[in-house]
Coordinates of C-alpha atoms in Angstrom, one line a residue:
X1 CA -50.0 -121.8 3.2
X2 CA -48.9 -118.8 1.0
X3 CA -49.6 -118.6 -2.7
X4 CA -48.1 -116.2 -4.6
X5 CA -49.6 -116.2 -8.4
X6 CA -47.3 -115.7 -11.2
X7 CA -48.4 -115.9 -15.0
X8 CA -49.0 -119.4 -15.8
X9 CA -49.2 -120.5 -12.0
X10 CA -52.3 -122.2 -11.1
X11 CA -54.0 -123.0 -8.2
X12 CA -56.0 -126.3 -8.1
X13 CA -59.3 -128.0 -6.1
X14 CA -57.1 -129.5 -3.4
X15 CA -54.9 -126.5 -2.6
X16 CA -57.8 -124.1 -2.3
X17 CA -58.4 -125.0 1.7
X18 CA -55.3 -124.6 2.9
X19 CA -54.1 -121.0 1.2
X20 CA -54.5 -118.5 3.9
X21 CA -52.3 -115.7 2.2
X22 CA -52.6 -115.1 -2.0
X23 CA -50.7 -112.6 -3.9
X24 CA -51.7 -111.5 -7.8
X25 CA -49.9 -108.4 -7.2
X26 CA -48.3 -106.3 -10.4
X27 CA -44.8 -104.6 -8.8
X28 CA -45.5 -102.9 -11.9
X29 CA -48.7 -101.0 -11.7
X30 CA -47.8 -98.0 -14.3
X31 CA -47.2 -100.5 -16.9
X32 CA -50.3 -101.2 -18.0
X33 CA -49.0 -104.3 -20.3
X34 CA -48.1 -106.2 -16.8
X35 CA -51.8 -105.5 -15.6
X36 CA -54.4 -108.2 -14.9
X37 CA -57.5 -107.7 -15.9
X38 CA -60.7 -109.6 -14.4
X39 CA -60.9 -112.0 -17.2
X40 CA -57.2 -112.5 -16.6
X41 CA -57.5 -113.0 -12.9
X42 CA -60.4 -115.7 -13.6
X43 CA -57.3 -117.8 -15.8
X44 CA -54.8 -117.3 -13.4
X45 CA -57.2 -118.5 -10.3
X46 CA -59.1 -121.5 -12.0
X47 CA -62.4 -121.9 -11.8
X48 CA -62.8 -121.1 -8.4
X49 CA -62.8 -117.5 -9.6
X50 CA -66.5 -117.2 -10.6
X51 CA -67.2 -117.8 -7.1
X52 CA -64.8 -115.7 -5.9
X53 CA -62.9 -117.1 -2.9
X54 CA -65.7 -119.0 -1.3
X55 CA -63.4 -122.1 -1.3
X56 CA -60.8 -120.5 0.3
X57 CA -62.0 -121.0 3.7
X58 CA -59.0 -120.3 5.3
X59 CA -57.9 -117.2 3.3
X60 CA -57.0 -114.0 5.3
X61 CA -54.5 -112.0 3.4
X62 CA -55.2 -110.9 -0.1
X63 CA -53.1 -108.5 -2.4
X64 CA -54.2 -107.8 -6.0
X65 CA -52.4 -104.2 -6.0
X66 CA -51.5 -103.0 -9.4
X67 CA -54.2 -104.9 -11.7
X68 CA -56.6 -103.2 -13.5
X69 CA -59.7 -104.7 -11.6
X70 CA -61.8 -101.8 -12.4
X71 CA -64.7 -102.0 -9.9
X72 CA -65.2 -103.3 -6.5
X73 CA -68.0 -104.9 -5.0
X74 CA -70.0 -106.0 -8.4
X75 CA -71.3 -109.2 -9.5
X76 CA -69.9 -111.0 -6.6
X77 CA -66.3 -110.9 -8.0
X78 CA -64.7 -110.7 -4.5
X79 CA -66.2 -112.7 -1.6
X80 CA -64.6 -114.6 0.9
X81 CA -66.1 -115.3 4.3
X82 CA -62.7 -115.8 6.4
X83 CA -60.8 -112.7 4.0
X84 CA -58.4 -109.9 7.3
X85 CA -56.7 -108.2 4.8
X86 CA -57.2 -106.9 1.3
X87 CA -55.0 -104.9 -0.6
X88 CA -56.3 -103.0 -3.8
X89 CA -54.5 -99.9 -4.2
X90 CA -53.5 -98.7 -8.0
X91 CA -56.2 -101.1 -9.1
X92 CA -57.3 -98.8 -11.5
X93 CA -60.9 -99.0 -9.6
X94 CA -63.5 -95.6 -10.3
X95 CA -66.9 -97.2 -9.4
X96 CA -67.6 -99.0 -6.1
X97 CA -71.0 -100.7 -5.0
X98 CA -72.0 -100.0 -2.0
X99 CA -72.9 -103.7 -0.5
X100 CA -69.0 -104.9 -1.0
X101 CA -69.2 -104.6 3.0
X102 CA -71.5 -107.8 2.8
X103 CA -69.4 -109.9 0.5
X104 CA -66.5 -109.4 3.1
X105 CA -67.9 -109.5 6.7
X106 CA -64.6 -110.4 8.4
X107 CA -62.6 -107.6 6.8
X108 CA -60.1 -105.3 9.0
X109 CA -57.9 -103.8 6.7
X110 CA -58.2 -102.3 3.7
X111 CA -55.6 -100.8 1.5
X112 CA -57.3 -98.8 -1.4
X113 CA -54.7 -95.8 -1.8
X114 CA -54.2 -94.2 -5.7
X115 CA -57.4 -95.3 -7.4
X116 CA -60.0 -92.8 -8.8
X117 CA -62.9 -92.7 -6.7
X118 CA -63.5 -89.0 -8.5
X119 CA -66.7 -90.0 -9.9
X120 CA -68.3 -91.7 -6.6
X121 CA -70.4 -89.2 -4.6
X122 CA -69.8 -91.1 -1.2
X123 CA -68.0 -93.9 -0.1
X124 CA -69.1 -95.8 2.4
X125 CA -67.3 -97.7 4.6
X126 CA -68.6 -100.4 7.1
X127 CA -68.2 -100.4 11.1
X128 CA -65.6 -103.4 11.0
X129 CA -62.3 -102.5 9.4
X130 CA -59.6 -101.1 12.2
X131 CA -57.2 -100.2 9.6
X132 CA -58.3 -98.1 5.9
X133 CA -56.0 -96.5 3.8
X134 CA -58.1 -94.1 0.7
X135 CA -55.1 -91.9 0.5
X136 CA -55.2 -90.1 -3.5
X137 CA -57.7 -91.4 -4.6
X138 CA -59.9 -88.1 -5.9
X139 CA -62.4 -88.4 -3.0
X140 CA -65.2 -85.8 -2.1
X141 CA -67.1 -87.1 0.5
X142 CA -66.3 -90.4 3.2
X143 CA -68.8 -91.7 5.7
X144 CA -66.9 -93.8 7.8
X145 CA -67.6 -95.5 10.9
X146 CA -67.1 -93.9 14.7
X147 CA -65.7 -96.9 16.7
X148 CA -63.5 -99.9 15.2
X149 CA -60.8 -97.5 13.2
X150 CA -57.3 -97.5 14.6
X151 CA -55.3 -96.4 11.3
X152 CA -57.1 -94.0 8.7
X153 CA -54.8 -92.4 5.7
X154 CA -57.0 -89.7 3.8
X155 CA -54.0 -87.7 2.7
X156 CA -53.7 -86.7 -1.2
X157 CA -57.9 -85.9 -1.5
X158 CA -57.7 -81.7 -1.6
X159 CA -61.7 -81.7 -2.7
X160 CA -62.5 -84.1 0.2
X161 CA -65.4 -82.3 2.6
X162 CA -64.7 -83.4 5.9
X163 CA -67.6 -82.7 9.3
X164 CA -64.9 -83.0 12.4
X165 CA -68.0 -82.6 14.1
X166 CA -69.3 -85.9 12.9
X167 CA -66.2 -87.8 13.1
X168 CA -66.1 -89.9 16.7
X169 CA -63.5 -92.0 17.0
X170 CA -62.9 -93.8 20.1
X171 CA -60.3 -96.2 19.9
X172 CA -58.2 -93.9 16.2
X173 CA -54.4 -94.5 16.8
X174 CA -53.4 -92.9 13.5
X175 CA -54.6 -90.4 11.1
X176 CA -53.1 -88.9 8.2
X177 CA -54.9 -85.8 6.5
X178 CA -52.0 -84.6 4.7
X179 CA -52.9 -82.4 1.6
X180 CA -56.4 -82.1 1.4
X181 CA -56.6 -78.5 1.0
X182 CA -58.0 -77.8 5.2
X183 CA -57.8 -74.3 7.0
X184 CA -59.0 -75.6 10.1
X185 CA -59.4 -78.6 12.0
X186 CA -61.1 -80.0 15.2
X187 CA -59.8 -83.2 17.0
X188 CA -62.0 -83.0 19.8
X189 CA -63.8 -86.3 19.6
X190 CA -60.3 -88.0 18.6
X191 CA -58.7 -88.3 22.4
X192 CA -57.1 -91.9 21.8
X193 CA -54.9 -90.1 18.6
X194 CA -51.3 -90.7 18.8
X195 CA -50.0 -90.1 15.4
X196 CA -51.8 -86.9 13.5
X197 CA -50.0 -86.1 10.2
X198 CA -51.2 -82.3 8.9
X199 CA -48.7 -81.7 5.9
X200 CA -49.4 -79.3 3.0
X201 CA -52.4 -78.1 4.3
X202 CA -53.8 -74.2 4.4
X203 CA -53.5 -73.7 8.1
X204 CA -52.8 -70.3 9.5
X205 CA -52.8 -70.6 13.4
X206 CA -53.1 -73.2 16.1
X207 CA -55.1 -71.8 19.1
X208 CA -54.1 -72.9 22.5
X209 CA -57.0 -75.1 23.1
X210 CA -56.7 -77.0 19.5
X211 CA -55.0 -80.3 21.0
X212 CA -56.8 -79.9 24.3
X213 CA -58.2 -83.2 24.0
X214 CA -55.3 -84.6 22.3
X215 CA -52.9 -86.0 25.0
X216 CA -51.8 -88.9 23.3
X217 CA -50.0 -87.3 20.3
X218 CA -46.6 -88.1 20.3
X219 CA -46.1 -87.3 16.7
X220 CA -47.0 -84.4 15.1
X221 CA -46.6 -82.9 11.9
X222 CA -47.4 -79.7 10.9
X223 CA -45.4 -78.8 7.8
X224 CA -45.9 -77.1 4.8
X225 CA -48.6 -74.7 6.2
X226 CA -49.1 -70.8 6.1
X227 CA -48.5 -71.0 9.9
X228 CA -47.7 -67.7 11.2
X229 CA -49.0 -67.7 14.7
X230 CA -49.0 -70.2 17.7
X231 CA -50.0 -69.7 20.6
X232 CA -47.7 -69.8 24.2
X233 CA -49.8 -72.6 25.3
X234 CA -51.1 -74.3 22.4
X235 CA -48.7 -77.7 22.8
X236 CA -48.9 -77.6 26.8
X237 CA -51.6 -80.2 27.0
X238 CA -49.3 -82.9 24.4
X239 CA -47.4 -84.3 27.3
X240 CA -46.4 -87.1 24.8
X241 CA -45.0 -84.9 22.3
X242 CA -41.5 -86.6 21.4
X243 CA -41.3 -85.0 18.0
X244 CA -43.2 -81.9 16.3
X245 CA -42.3 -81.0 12.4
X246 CA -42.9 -77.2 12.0
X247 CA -40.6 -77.2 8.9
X248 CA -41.6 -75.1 5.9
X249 CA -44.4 -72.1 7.3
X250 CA -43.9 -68.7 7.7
X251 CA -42.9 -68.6 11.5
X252 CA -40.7 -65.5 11.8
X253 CA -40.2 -65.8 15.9
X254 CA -40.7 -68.6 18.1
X255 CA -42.0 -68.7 21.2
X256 CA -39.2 -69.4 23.9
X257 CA -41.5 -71.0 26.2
X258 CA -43.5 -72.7 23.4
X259 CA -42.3 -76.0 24.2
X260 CA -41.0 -76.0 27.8
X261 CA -43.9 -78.1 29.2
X262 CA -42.9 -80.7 26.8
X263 CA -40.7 -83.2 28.7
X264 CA -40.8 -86.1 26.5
X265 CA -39.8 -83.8 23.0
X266 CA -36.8 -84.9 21.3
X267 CA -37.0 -84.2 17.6
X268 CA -38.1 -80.7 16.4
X269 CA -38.3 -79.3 12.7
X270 CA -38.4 -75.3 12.0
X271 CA -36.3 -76.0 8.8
X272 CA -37.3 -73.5 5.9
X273 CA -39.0 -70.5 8.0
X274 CA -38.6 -67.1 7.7
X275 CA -37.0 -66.8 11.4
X276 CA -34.0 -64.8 10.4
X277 CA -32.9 -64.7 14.3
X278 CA -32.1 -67.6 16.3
X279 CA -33.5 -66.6 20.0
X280 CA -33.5 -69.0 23.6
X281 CA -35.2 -71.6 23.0
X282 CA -36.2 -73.3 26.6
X283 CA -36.2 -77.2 26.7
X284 CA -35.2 -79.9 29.0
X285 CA -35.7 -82.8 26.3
X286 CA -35.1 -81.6 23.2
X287 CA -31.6 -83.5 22.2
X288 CA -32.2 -82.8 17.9
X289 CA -33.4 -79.4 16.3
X290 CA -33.4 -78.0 12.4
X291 CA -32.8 -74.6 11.8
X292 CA -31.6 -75.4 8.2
X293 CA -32.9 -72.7 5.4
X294 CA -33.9 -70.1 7.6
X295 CA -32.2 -67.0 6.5
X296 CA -30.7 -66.6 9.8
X297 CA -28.4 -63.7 9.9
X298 CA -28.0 -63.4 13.6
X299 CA -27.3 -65.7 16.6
X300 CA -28.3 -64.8 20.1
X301 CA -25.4 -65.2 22.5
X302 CA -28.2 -66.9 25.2
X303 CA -29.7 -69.0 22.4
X304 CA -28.6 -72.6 23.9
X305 CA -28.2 -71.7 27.3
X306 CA -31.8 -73.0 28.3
X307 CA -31.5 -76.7 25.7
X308 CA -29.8 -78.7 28.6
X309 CA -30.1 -82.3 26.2
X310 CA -29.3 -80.5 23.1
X311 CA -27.3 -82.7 21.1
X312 CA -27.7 -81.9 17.1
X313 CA -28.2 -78.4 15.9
X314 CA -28.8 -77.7 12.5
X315 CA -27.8 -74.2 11.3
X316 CA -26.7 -75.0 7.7
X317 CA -28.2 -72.8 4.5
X318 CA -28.6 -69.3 6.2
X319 CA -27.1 -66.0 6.5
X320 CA -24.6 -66.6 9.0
X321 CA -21.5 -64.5 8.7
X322 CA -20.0 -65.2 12.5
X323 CA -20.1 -66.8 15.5
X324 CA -20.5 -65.2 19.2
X325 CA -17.9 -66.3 21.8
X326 CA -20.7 -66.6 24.2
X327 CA -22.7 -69.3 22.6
X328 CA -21.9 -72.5 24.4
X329 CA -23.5 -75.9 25.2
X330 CA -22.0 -78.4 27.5
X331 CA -24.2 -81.5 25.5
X332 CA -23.7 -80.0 21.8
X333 CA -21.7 -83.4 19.9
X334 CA -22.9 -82.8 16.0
X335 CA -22.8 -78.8 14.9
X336 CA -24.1 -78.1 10.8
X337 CA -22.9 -74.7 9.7
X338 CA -22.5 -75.8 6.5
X339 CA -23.3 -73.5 3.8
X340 CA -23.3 -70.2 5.4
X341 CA -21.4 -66.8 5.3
X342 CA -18.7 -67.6 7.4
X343 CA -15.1 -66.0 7.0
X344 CA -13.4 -66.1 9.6
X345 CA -13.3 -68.4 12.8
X346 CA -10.7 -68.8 15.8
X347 CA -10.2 -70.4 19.2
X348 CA -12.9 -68.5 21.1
X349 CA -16.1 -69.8 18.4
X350 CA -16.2 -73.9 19.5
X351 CA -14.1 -73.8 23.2
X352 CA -17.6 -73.8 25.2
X353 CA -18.2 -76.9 23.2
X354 CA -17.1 -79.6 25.0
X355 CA -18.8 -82.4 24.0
X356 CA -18.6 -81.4 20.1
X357 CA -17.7 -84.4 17.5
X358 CA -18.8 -83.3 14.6
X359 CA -18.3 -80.1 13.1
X360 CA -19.7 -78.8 9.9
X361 CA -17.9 -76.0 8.1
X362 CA -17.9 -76.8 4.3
X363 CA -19.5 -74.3 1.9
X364 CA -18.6 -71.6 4.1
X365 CA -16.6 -68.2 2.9
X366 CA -13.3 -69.2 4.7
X367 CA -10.1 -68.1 3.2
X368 CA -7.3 -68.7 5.9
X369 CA -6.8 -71.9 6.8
X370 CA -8.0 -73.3 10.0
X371 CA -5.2 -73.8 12.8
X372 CA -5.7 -76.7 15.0
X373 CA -4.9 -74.6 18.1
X374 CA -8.7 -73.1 17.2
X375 CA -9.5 -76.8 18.8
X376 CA -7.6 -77.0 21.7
X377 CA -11.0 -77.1 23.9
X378 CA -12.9 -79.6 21.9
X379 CA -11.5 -82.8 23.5
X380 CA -14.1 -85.0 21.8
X381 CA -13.8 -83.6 18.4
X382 CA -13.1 -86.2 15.7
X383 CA -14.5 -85.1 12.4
X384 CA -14.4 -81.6 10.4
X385 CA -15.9 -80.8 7.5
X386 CA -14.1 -77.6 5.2
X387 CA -14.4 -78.4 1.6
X388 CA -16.2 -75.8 -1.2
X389 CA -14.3 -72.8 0.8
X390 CA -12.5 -70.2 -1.4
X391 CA -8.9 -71.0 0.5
X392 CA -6.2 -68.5 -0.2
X393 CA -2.8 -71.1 0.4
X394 CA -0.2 -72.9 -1.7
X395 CA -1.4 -76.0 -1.5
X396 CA -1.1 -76.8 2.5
X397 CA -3.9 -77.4 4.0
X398 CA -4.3 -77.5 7.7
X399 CA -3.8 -81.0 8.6
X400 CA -4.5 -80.4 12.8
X401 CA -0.8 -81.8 13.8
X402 CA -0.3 -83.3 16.8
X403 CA -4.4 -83.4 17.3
X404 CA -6.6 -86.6 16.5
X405 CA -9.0 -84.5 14.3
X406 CA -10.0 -86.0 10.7
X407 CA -10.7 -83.3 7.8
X408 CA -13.2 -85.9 6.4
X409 CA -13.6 -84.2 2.8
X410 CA -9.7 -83.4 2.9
X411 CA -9.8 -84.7 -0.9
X412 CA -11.8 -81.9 -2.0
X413 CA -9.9 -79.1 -0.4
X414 CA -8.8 -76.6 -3.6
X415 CA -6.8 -73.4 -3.5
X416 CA -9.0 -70.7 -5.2
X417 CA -6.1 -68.1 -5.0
X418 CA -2.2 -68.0 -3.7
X419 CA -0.9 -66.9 -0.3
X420 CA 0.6 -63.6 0.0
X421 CA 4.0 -65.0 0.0
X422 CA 3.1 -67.0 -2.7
X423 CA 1.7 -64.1 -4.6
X424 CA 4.7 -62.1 -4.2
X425 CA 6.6 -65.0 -5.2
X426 CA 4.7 -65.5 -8.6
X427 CA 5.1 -61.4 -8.7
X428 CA 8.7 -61.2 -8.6
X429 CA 9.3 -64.3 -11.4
X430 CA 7.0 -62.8 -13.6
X431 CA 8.4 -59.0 -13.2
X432 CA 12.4 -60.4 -13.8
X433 CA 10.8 -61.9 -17.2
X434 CA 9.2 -58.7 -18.2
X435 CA 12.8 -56.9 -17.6
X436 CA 14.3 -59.2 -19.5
X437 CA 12.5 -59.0 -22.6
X438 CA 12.7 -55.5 -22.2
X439 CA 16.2 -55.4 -21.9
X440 CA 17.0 -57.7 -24.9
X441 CA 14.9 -55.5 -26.7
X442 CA 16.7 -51.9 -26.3
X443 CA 19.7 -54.0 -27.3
X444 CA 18.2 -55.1 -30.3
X445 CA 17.6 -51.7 -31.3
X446 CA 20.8 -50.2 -30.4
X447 CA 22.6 -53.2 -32.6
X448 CA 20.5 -52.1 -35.4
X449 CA 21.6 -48.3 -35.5
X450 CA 25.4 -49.1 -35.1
X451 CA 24.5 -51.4 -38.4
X452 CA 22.9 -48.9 -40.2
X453 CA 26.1 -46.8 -40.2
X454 CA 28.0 -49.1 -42.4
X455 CA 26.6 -50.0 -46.0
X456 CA 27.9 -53.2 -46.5
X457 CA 25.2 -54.5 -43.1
X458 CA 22.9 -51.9 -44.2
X459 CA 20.7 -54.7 -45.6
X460 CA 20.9 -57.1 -42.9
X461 CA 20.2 -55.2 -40.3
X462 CA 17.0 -53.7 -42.3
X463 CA 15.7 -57.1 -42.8
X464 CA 16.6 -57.7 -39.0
X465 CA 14.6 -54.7 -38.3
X466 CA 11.9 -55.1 -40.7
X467 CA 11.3 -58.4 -38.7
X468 CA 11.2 -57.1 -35.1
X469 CA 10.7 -53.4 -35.5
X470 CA 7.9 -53.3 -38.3
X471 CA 7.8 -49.3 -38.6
X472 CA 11.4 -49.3 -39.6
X473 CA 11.9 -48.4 -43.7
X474 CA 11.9 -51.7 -46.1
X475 CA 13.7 -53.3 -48.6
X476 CA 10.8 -52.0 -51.2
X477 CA 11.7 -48.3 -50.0
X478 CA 15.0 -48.7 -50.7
X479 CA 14.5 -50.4 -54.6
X480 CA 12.0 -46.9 -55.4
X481 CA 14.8 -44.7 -53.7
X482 CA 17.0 -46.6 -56.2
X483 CA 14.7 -46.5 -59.1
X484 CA 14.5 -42.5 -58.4
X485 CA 18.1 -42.1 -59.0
X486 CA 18.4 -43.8 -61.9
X487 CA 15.7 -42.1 -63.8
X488 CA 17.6 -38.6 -62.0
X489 CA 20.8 -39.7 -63.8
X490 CA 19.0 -40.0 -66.7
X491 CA 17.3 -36.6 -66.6
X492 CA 21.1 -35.0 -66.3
X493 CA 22.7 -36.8 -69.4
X494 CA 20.0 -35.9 -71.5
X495 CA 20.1 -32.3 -70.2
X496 CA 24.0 -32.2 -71.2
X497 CA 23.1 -33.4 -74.3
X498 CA 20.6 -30.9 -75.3
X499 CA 23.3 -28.3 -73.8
X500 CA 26.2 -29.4 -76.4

């Protein structure tokens, strides 16, 4: 039977035995106003809660996540004699006593992850869980137990100190140590590990006899380091190895032997390292690789001769301003060039290509449209990509005629400038408007002058001029002119006068 507890649910006498799985779990656990406290989780689970699940004999899966428990393992608050699975995480839980191992004998899992444990000097756990997740949760130190683990997530606890030497685990499957601040490890006494996760850690090197013991990893992360050196032979033991995350390092060559012992590897990340150029790479497995965000400038012609599976190749967000005719694949199908420097491509770039499908070309620096007769070798291609490119065009875009090729972002293609026809076009109309107005202007003027020579237009053809020609003489000149004459007259009658 499964119970799941909502507020006002309650669980009576009779239905006790037969509950094997309970959830009281908050989907909520950052609202504190949906939390359950202890003295909510007694009201919500009877009176069978002050003696904790004892009456649940057949009780095997437990979730309280998100509650605000507090503590666990005091005053007998959680014990249960049949309990497989308990999950606690964002319990808001900073103090744990160190006989909770008693109260749950039977316990194989336990899911503890974002509580703060800050304030607890050493957690112990006991030999029986197989599965333990304490990831962020503010630890410093763990003792945990050598045999029965199979799954073990300490990622997110940077103060953590962790003894490799100590830590003996026969039978671990999985380990995550993500984030807690190491600059070196030793897996020695881990040879069953098949998963290791070693993100955002301070690790500078791997040595060739790190994974020596290791052969079981078939996935391994390494991003988010200071890597700068590997050595040759430091994966050759990981004949497992089907995918390996370098991404985000500061790897400025790799190795072109560095993974050719690795038969089963598919997958491999060297996204966001300072490579800058793309060399062989030798692999007979490999069929997906990133080299996004590298600041590639500079493809080796030879570069996938020696990938005979490659089938994905990520190039986008670098440097790249061309392509070398001698670059070719016979397994390539999806190609991401996306984002790069590119201006100019033609037939010989993609024709020893072909098994290509997809090809990425969007975000590029391309200004001539792309003619489908660049594609004449690239039987299997179906989609393009060629949006965000500054096009020079009149509005046609290359539509691949007579080839099944789809321009999939064809709705954002945009003309950032005319053609040269189409400039010379726009030229011509707007040079035959500037003679015009020129020309309607000089006859303006001379319309003006052959006015000005009779009196009776004299004034029209000043008020004409006074409108378009603004330097020309005014009606207000003209009144003082008049005004000066008159007073002139004046002057000589008066002078007569005084003469007689």
């Amino acid at each position: 039977m499964w119970a799941v507890v909502a507020d006002g649910a309650f669980i009576s006498e009779h239905d006790w035995d037969k509950v094997r799985a309970l959830a009281v779990a908050n989907p909520y656990p950052e609202n504190r106003t949906d939390c359950w406290s202890s003295q909510q989780l007694d009201n919500q689970l009877g009176r069978y809660r002050n003696v904790s699940f004892k009456h649940a004999k057949s009780l095997t899966f437990l979730n309280l996540r998100g509650n605000r428990l507090g503590t666990f393992g005091f005053d007998n608050e959680l014990i249960s004699d049949s309990l497989k699975v308990l999950d606690i995480s964002s319990a808001h839980i900073s103090t744990v006593n160190s006989n909770w191992p008693d109260q749950l004998p039977k316990l194989r899992a336990l899911y503890m992850a974002n509580n703060n444990l800050s304030q607890v000097k050493q957690l112990t756990v006991p030999y029986n869980p197989s599965v333990l997740d304490i990831s962020n949760c503010s630890l410093q130190q763990i003792n945990l137990p050598s045999n029965a683990l199979l799954f073990l997530n300490l990622s997110y606890n940077p103060a953590m100190q962790l003894n490799f030497n100590d830590m003996k685990f026969d039978y671990l499957n999985y380990l995550d140590l993500s984030y807690c601040n190491l600059d070196k490890i030793h897996l020695r006494n881990m040879r069953y590990i098949e998963q290791l996760h070693l993100r955002g850690n301070n690790l500078e090197y791997i040595k060739a006899n790190t994974f020596t013991n290791n052969q079981k990893i078939f996935d391994l992360d390494l991003s988010e380091n200071d890597l700068s050196l590997i050595e040759s032979e430091s994966f050759s033991s990981l004949k497992k190895l089907s995918k390996l995350n370098l991404a985000k390092n500061k790897i400025v060559q790799f190795d072109a032997n560095l993974i050719s012992s690795n038969d089963m590897l598919e997958v491999l990340d060297l996204s966001h390292n300072p490579i800058q150029r793309l060399t062989k790479i030798i692999s007979s497995s490999v069929t997906k690789i990133n080299l996004s965000w590298c600041n590639i400038t500079t493809i080796e012609s030879t570069a996938l001769s020696s990938l005979s599976a490659i089938a994905t190749l990520d190039l986008s967000h670098n440097l790249i301003k061309e392509i070398p005719y001698q670059l070719e694949s016979n397994t390539l199908q999806w190609l991401y060039l996306s984002h790069c420097r590119i201006f100019t491509i033609d037939h010989n770039n993609f024709q020893s290509f072909p098994e290509l499908k997809d090809l990425h070309l969007n975000g590029n620096r391309l200004t001539s449209p792309v003619s489908s007769s660049h594609f004449e070798e690239n039987q299997s291609l179906k989609k393009i990509w060629l949006a965000d490119n500054p096009w020079i065009c009149d509005g046609q875009y290359p539509l691949f005629v007579g080839v099944d090729i789809t321009i999939v972002d064809y709705d954002d293609l945009q003309c950032h400038a005319p053609s040269s026809k189409g400039k010379m076009f726009w030229l011509s109309i707007m040079l035959s408007i500037l003679g015009i107005s020129l020309l309607l202007l000089a006859i303006s003027i001379l319309c003006c002058k052959s006015k000005r020579n009779q009196p009776e237009n004299r004034t029209d053809c000043d008020t004409n001029v006074r409108i378009k020609l603004p330097k020309l003489e005014t009606d207000d000149d003209d009144d003082d002119d008049d005004d000066d004459d008159d007073d002139n007259d004046k002057s000589m009658a008066n002078h007569k006068m005084d003469i007689h």
